[in-house]
CSV table of C-alpha atoms in Angstrom, one decimal:
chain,number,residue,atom,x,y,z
A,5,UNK,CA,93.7,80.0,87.6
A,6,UNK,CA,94.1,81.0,91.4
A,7,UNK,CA,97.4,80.7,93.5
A,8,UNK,CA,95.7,79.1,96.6
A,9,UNK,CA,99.2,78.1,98.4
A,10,UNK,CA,101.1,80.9,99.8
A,11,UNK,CA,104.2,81.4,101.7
A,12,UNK,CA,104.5,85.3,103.6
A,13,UNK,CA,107.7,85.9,104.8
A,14,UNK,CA,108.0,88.9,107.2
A,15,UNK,CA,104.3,88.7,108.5
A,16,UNK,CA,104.9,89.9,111.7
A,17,UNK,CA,105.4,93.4,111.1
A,18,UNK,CA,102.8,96.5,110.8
A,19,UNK,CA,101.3,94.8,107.3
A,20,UNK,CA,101.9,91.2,107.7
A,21,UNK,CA,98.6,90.5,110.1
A,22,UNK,CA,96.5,92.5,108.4
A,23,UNK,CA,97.7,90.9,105.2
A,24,UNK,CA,97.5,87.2,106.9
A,25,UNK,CA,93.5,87.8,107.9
A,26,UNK,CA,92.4,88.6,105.0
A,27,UNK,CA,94.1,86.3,102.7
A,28,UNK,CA,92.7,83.5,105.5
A,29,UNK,CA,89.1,84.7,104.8
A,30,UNK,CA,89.9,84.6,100.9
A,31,UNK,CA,90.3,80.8,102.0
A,32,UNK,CA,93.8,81.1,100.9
A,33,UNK,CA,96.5,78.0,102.3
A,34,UNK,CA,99.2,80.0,104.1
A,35,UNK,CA,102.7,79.1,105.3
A,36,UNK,CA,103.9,82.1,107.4
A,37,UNK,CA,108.1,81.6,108.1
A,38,UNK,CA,110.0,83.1,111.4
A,39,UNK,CA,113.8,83.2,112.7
A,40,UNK,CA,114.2,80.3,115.1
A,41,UNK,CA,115.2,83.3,117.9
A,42,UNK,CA,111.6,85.0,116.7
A,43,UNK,CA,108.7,85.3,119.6
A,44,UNK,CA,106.6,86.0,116.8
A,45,UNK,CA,102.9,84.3,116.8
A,46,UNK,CA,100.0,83.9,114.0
A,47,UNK,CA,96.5,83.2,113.9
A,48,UNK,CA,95.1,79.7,113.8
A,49,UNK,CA,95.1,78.1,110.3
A,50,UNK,CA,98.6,79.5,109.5
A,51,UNK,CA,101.1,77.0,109.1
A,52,UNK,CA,104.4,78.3,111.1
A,53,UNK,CA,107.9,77.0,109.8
A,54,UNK,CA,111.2,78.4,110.8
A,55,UNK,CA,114.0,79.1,108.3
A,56,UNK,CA,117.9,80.7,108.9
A,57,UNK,CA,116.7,82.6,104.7
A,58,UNK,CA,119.3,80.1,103.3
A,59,UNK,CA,118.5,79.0,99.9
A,60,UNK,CA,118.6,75.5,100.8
A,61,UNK,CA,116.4,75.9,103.4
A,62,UNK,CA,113.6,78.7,101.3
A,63,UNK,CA,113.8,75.9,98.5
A,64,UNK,CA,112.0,73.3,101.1
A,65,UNK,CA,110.1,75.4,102.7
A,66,UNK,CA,108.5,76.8,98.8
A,67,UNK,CA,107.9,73.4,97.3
A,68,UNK,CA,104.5,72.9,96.4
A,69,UNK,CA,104.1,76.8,97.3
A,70,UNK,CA,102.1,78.6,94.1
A,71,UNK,CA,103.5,82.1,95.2
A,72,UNK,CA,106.1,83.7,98.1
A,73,UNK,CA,104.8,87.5,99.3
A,74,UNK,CA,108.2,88.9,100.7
A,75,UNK,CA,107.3,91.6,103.9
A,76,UNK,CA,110.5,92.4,104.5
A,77,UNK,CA,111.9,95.2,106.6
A,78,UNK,CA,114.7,98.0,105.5
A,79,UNK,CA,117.1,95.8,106.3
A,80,UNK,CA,116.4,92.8,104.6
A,81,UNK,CA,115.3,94.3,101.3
A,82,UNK,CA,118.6,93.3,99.9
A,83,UNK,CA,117.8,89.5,100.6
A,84,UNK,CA,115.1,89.2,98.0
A,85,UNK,CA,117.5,87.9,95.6
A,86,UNK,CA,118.1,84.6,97.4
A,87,UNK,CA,114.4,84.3,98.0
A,88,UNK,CA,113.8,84.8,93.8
A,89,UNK,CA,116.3,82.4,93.6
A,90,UNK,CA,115.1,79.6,95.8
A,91,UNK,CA,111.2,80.4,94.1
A,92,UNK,CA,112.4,79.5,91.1
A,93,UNK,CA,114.7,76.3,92.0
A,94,UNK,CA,111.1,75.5,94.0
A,95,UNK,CA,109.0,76.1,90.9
A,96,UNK,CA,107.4,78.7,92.3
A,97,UNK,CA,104.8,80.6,90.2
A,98,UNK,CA,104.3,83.9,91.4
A,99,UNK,CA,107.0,86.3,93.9
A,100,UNK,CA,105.6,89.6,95.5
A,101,UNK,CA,108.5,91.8,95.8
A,102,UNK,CA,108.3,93.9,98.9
A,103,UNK,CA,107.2,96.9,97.5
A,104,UNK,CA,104.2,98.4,99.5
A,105,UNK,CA,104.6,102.0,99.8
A,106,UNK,CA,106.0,104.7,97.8
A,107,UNK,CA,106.5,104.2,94.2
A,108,UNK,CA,110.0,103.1,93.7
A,109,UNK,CA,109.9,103.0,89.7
A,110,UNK,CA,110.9,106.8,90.3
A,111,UNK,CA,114.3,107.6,90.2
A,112,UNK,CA,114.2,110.7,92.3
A,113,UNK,CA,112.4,108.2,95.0
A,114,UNK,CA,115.2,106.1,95.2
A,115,UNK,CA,118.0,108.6,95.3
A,116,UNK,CA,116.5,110.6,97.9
A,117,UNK,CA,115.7,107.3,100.3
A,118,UNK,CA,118.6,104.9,99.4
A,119,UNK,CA,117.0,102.1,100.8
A,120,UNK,CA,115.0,102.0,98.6
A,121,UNK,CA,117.0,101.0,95.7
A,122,UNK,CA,117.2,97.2,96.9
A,123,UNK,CA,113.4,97.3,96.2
A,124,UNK,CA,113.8,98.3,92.5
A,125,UNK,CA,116.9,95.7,92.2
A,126,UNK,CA,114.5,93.1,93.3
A,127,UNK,CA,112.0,93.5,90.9
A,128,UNK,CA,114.7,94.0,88.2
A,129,UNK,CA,116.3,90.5,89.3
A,130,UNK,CA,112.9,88.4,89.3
A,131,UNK,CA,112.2,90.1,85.7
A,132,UNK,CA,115.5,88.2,85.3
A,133,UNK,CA,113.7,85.2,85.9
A,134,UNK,CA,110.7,85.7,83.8
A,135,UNK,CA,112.6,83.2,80.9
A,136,UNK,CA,112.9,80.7,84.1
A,137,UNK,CA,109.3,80.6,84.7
A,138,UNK,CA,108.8,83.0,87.5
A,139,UNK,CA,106.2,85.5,87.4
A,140,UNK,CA,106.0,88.9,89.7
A,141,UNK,CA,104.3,91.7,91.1
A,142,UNK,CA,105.1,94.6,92.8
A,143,UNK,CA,102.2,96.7,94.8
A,144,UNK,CA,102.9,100.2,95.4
A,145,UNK,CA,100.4,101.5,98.0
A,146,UNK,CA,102.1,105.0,99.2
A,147,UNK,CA,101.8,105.2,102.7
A,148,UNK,CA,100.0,102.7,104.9
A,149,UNK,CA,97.2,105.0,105.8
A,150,UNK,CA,95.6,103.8,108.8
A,151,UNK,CA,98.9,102.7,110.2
A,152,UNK,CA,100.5,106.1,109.8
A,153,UNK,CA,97.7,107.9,111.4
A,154,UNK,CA,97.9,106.1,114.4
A,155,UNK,CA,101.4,105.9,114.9
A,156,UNK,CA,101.6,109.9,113.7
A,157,UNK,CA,103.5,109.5,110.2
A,158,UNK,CA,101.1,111.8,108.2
A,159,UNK,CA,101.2,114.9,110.7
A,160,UNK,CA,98.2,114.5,113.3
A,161,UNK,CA,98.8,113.5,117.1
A,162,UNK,CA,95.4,112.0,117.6
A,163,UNK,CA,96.4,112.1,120.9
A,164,UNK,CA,97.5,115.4,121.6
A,165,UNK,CA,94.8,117.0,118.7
A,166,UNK,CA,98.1,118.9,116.8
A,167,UNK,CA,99.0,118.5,113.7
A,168,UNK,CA,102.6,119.2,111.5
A,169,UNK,CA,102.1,120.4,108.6
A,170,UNK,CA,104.1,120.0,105.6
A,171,UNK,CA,105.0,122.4,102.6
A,172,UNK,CA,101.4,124.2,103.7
A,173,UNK,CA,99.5,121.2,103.8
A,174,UNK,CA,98.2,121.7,100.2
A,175,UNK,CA,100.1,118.6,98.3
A,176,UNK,CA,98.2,115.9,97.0
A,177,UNK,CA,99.3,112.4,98.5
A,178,UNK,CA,97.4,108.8,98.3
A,179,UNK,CA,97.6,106.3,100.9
A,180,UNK,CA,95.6,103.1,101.7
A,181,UNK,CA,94.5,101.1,104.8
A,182,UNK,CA,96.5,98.0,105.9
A,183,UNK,CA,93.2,95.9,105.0
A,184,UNK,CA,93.2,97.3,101.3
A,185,UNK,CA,96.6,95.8,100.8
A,186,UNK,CA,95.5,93.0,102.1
A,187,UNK,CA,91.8,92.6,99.7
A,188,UNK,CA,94.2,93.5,97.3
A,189,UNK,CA,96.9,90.5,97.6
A,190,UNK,CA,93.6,87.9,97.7
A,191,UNK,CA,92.2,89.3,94.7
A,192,UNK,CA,95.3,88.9,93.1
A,193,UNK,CA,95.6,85.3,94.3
A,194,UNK,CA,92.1,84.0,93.7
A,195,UNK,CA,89.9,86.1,91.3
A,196,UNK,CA,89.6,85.0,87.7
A,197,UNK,CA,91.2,86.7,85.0
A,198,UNK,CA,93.6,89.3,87.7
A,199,UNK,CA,96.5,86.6,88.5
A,200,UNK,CA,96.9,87.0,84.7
A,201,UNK,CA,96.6,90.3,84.7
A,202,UNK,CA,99.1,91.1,87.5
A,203,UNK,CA,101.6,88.6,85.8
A,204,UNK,CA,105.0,91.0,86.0
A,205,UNK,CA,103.5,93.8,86.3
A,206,UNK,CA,103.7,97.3,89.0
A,207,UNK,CA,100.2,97.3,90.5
A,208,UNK,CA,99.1,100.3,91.9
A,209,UNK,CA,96.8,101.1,94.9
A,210,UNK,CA,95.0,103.5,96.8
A,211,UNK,CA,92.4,104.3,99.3
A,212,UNK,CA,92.2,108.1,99.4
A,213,UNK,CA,94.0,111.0,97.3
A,214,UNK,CA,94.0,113.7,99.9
A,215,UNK,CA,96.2,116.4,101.7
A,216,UNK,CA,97.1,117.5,104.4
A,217,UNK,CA,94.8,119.8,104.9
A,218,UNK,CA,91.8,118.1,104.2
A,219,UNK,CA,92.8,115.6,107.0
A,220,UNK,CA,93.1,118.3,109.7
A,221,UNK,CA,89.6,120.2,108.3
A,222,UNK,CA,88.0,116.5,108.7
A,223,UNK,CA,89.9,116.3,112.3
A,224,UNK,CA,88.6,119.1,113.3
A,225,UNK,CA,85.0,119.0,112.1
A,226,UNK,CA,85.2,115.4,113.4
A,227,UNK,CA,86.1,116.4,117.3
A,228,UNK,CA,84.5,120.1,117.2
A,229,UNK,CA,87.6,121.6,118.3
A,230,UNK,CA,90.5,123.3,116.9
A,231,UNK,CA,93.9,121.4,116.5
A,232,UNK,CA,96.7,123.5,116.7
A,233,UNK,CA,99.2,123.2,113.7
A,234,UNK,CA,102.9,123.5,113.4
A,235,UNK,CA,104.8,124.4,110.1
A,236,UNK,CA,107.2,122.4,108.3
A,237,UNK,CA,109.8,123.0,105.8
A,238,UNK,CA,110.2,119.7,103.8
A,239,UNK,CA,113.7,121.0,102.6
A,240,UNK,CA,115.0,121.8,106.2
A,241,UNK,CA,114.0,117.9,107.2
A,242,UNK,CA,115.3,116.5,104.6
A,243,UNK,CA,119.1,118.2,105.3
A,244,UNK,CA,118.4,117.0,108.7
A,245,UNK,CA,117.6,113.8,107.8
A,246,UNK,CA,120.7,113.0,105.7
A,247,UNK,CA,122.7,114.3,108.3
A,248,UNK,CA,121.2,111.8,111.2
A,249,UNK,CA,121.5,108.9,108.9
A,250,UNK,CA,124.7,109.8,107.9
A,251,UNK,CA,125.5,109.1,111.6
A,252,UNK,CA,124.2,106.2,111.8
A,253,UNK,CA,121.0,107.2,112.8
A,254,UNK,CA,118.6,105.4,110.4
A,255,UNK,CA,115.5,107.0,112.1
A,256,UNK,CA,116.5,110.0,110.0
A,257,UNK,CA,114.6,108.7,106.9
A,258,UNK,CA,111.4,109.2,108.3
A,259,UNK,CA,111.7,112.9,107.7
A,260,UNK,CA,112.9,112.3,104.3
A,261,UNK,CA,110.1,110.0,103.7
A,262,UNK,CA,107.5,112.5,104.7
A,263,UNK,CA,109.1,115.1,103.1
A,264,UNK,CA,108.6,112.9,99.2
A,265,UNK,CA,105.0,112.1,100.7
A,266,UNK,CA,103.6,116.0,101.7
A,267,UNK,CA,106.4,118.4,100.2
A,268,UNK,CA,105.4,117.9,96.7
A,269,UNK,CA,109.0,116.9,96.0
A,270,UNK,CA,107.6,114.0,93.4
A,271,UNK,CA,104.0,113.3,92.7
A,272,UNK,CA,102.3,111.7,95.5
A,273,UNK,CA,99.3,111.5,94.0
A,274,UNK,CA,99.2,107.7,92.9
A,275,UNK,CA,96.6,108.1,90.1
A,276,UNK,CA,98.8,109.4,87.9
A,277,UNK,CA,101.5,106.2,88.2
A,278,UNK,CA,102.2,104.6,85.5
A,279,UNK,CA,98.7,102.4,84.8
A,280,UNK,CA,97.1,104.1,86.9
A,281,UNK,CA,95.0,102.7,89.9
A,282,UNK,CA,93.9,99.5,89.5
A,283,UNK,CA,91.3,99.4,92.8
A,284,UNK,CA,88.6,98.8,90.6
A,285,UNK,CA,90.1,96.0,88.8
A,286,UNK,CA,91.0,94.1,91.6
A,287,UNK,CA,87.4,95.0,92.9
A,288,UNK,CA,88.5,96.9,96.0
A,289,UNK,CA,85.6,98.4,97.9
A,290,UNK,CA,85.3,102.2,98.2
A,291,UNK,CA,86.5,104.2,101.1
A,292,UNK,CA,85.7,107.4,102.8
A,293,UNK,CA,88.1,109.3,104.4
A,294,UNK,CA,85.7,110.8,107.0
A,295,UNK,CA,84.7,107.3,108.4
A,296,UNK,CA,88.1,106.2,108.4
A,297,UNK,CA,89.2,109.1,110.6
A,298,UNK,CA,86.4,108.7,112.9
A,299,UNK,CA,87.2,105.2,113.1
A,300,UNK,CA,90.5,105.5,114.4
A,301,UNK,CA,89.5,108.7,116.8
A,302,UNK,CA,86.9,106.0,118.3
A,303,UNK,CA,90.1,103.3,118.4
């Protein structure tokens, strides 16, 4: 059995296009929906509808849909139920949760970014639907790592050749490229035997284990020059960090998020999840760290 029909909602963001091209070269059917006030544009061979996220109207639009992948911001987390909902009034088969990052089944996770809660209560509400018909999956990922490279998330200013350095840089943390999520979710569509698999189920991936360190020796073995580093006390951001979303500012959980992903204040390291890594299962191609990073020095 495959799931060739799919409806993303929320492709538009840092992980919808790279999701969107490779479930298009899987040969996957895609509906992509958009805010009638959104600018926001897809590749040819997406089909583009626009929806207000009313059930009546997510009902339409997921009839004769095989599975919904919700890519939903911070602040629309909390909508998944009505989503689930109108899945399972559509006879929908199969409902990605938006997961994608760090693993939410941990209760320290949740308390210490409490946005993150709305992503557990999601999957908790579609296992409420399992007796309906409704099937789900949740991917936890850890950080995009590609993504937060660029855009200075895990420390370095490939810029500016500095780096921050968390906690001494020693922590183990996985993270994986925006077009391993992406193999991932058409594996989990279209290859025999894994839609079963995956059927209500946490799936868990990753495309390096490293630290902190180990990026910055690779930086700067990669560029032949030093890269000065800043220190970091994960404890000290995190106060911080409450205190700036406390007034309003909701910018502060960055430094919260990067303290649970370097500061060794849960376990990072995604091979010991619950089940374990299932890259190989889903037949994700090895990565190397070393080429990545030269990749996006070159970018």
């Amino acid at each position: 059995m495959s799931l060739k029909n799919v409806v993303v909602a929320g492709g538009s963001g840092n992980l919808g296009p790279a999701i969107v091209n490779e479930l298009l070269a899987a040969g996957i059917n895609i509906t992509a929906t958009k805010r009638p006030d959104s600018s926001s544009t897809f590749p040819d061979g997406v089909k583009v509808v626009t929806t207000d996220y009313s059930f009546d109207s997510l009902v339409k639009i997921f009839q004769g849909q095989d599975a919904v992948l919700a890519l939903l911001n911070g602040a629309a987390f909390s909508k998944q139920n009505t989503m689930i909902d109108a899945a399972v009034e559509a006879g929908v088969k199969r409902f990605f949760t938006s997961e994608f990052g760090s693993d939410t089944r941990d209760p320290e996770v949740r308390k210490a970014v409490t946005f993150f809660q709305p992503k557990h209560d999601a999957v908790e509400y579609a296992k409420s639907k399992e007796s309906q018909g409704l099937t789900w999956t949740a991917i936890i990922t850890g950080p995009f790592f590609d993504w937060g490279l660029k855009m200075g998330f895990l420390g370095a200013d490939l810029k500016k050749h500095t780096a921050e350095i968390w906690d001494g840089g020693n922590n183990k943390f996985s993270g994986t490229n925006l077009s391993t999520i992406g193999k991932a979710i058409a594996a989990i569509l279209s290859k025999a035997g894994v839609v079963e698999a995956t059927k209500n189920q946490y799936v868990t991936i990753s495309s390096f284990t490293t630290t902190q360190n180990e990026v910055h020796a690779l930086l700067e073995e990669i560029t032949g020059e030093k890269w000065p580093t800043t220190a970091v006390d994960s404890d000290a951001k995190i106060e911080e960090g409450k205190k700036a979303m406390a007034a309003g500012d909701h910018y502060g959980a960055m430094s919260i998020l990067k303290a649970y992903a370097f500061g060794g204040k849960v376990d990072a390291d995604l091979s010991n999840a619950p089940g374990g890594l299932w890259n190989d299962k889903l037949g994700l191609p090895r990565e190397d760290l070393k080429a990545t990073l030269k990749k996006l020095l070159a970018a």
